[in-house]
C-alpha cells in the first residue's frame, strides 16, 4: 500500500451549491449519475469526498490536481471505480500507484469516501 485517504463531507453543502460550483467540482458524468435520484446531493457529496480522499491517499494537498482529474465511475456490477487522469495520474505514476480502491457511503447529512492507493 502506498497511501490511504478518507474524507467526510456535509451533504447540505451540495443541496445548496450553485450549478457553477458543481460544474467546477464534478464531471458531467458524475453530475448526470447523481441527478437520476430524487435527492442528488448525497451522491454528489460522496463523489467530492472521493476526490479529496484521493489527494490524501497520494499525499498531496488541495490544488495538486484539478477536481476533474479524478472521476468516480460505476462498473457493470455497480461497484464504484476511480479513474484518474491528468496531474492526478502523473502524481500516481510518480508514486508507483498501479491501482486505486474506493468505498463510499452516505446518509442524508454526511457523505464519506475512503481511497487506498496500491
CSV table of C-alpha atoms in Angstrom, one decimal:
chain,number,residue,atom,x,y,z
A,1,UNK,CA,0.0,0.0,0.0
A,2,UNK,CA,1.3,3.4,-0.9
A,3,UNK,CA,-1.3,5.6,0.8
A,4,UNK,CA,-4.8,5.8,2.2
A,5,UNK,CA,-7.1,8.8,2.3
A,6,UNK,CA,-10.5,9.4,3.9
A,7,UNK,CA,-12.8,12.3,3.7
A,8,UNK,CA,-16.3,13.3,5.1
A,9,UNK,CA,-18.5,16.0,3.6
A,10,UNK,CA,-21.7,17.6,4.8
A,11,UNK,CA,-24.4,16.8,2.3
A,12,UNK,CA,-26.2,20.0,2.8
A,13,UNK,CA,-23.4,22.0,1.2
A,14,UNK,CA,-24.3,20.2,-2.1
A,15,UNK,CA,-28.0,20.7,-1.7
A,16,UNK,CA,-27.4,24.5,-1.7
A,17,UNK,CA,-24.5,24.6,-4.1
A,18,UNK,CA,-24.8,26.7,-7.2
A,19,UNK,CA,-24.6,25.0,-10.6
A,20,UNK,CA,-21.3,26.7,-11.4
A,21,UNK,CA,-19.6,25.2,-8.3
A,22,UNK,CA,-20.9,21.7,-9.1
A,23,UNK,CA,-19.6,22.1,-12.6
A,24,UNK,CA,-16.1,23.0,-11.3
A,25,UNK,CA,-16.0,20.2,-8.7
A,26,UNK,CA,-17.7,17.2,-10.6
A,27,UNK,CA,-17.5,15.8,-14.1
A,28,UNK,CA,-20.6,15.9,-16.3
A,29,UNK,CA,-21.0,12.1,-15.9
A,30,UNK,CA,-20.8,12.3,-12.1
A,31,UNK,CA,-23.5,15.0,-12.1
A,32,UNK,CA,-25.6,13.1,-14.5
A,33,UNK,CA,-25.4,9.9,-12.4
A,34,UNK,CA,-26.4,11.8,-9.2
A,35,UNK,CA,-29.2,13.7,-10.9
A,36,UNK,CA,-31.1,10.4,-11.5
A,37,UNK,CA,-32.0,10.4,-7.8
A,38,UNK,CA,-34.8,12.4,-6.2
A,39,UNK,CA,-32.1,14.0,-3.9
A,40,UNK,CA,-28.8,14.1,-5.9
A,41,UNK,CA,-26.9,15.8,-3.0
A,42,UNK,CA,-25.7,12.7,-1.1
A,43,UNK,CA,-24.2,11.2,-4.3
A,44,UNK,CA,-22.6,14.4,-5.3
A,45,UNK,CA,-21.1,14.9,-1.9
A,46,UNK,CA,-19.7,11.3,-1.8
A,47,UNK,CA,-18.0,11.8,-5.2
A,48,UNK,CA,-16.5,15.0,-4.0
A,49,UNK,CA,-15.3,13.2,-0.8
A,50,UNK,CA,-13.7,10.6,-3.1
A,51,UNK,CA,-11.6,13.4,-4.8
A,52,UNK,CA,-10.4,14.7,-1.5
A,53,UNK,CA,-9.6,11.2,-0.2
A,54,UNK,CA,-7.6,10.6,-3.4
A,55,UNK,CA,-5.5,13.7,-2.7
A,56,UNK,CA,-4.8,12.4,0.8
A,57,UNK,CA,-4.0,8.9,-0.5
A,58,UNK,CA,-1.4,10.4,-2.8
A,59,UNK,CA,0.0,12.5,0.0
A,60,UNK,CA,-0.8,15.9,-1.7
A,61,UNK,CA,-2.9,18.8,-0.8
A,62,UNK,CA,-5.7,20.7,-2.4
A,63,UNK,CA,-4.7,22.1,-5.7
A,64,UNK,CA,-2.2,19.4,-6.6
A,65,UNK,CA,-4.6,18.4,-9.4
A,66,UNK,CA,-7.9,19.5,-10.8
A,67,UNK,CA,-11.1,18.1,-9.5
A,68,UNK,CA,-11.9,16.7,-12.9
A,69,UNK,CA,-8.7,14.7,-12.9
A,70,UNK,CA,-10.4,12.2,-10.6
A,71,UNK,CA,-13.8,10.7,-11.5
A,72,UNK,CA,-15.9,8.1,-9.9
A,73,UNK,CA,-17.5,5.8,-12.4
A,74,UNK,CA,-19.5,2.6,-11.9
A,75,UNK,CA,-18.6,-0.8,-13.1
A,76,UNK,CA,-21.3,-3.0,-14.6
A,77,UNK,CA,-21.6,-4.6,-11.2
A,78,UNK,CA,-22.4,-1.3,-9.6
A,79,UNK,CA,-19.1,-1.1,-7.8
A,80,UNK,CA,-17.5,2.3,-7.8
A,81,UNK,CA,-14.2,2.7,-9.6
A,82,UNK,CA,-11.8,5.6,-9.5
A,83,UNK,CA,-10.5,6.9,-12.8
A,84,UNK,CA,-7.5,9.3,-12.6
A,85,UNK,CA,-6.2,11.4,-15.5
A,86,UNK,CA,-4.0,14.5,-16.0
A,87,UNK,CA,-2.0,15.6,-13.0
A,88,UNK,CA,-3.6,13.1,-10.7
A,89,UNK,CA,-2.4,10.3,-13.0
A,90,UNK,CA,1.1,11.9,-13.2
A,91,UNK,CA,1.3,12.0,-9.4
A,92,UNK,CA,0.1,8.5,-9.1
A,93,UNK,CA,2.7,7.2,-11.6
A,94,UNK,CA,5.5,9.1,-9.8
A,95,UNK,CA,4.5,7.5,-6.5
A,96,UNK,CA,4.3,4.0,-8.0
A,97,UNK,CA,0.5,3.6,-7.8
A,98,UNK,CA,-0.8,0.9,-10.0
A,99,UNK,CA,-4.4,0.9,-8.8
A,100,UNK,CA,-6.9,2.6,-6.5
A,101,UNK,CA,-9.5,1.0,-4.3
A,102,UNK,CA,-12.5,3.1,-3.3
A,103,UNK,CA,-15.5,2.8,-1.0
A,104,UNK,CA,-18.2,5.5,-0.5
A,105,UNK,CA,-21.1,5.8,1.9
A,106,UNK,CA,-23.7,8.5,2.7
A,107,UNK,CA,-26.7,9.4,4.8
A,108,UNK,CA,-28.9,12.3,4.2
A,109,UNK,CA,-26.5,14.5,6.1
A,110,UNK,CA,-22.9,13.1,5.8
A,111,UNK,CA,-21.0,11.5,2.8
A,112,UNK,CA,-17.8,9.7,3.2
A,113,UNK,CA,-15.2,8.1,1.0
A,114,UNK,CA,-12.0,6.1,1.5
A,115,UNK,CA,-9.4,5.6,-1.1
A,116,UNK,CA,-6.4,3.2,-1.0
A,117,UNK,CA,-3.6,3.7,-3.4
A,118,UNK,CA,-1.7,0.5,-4.1
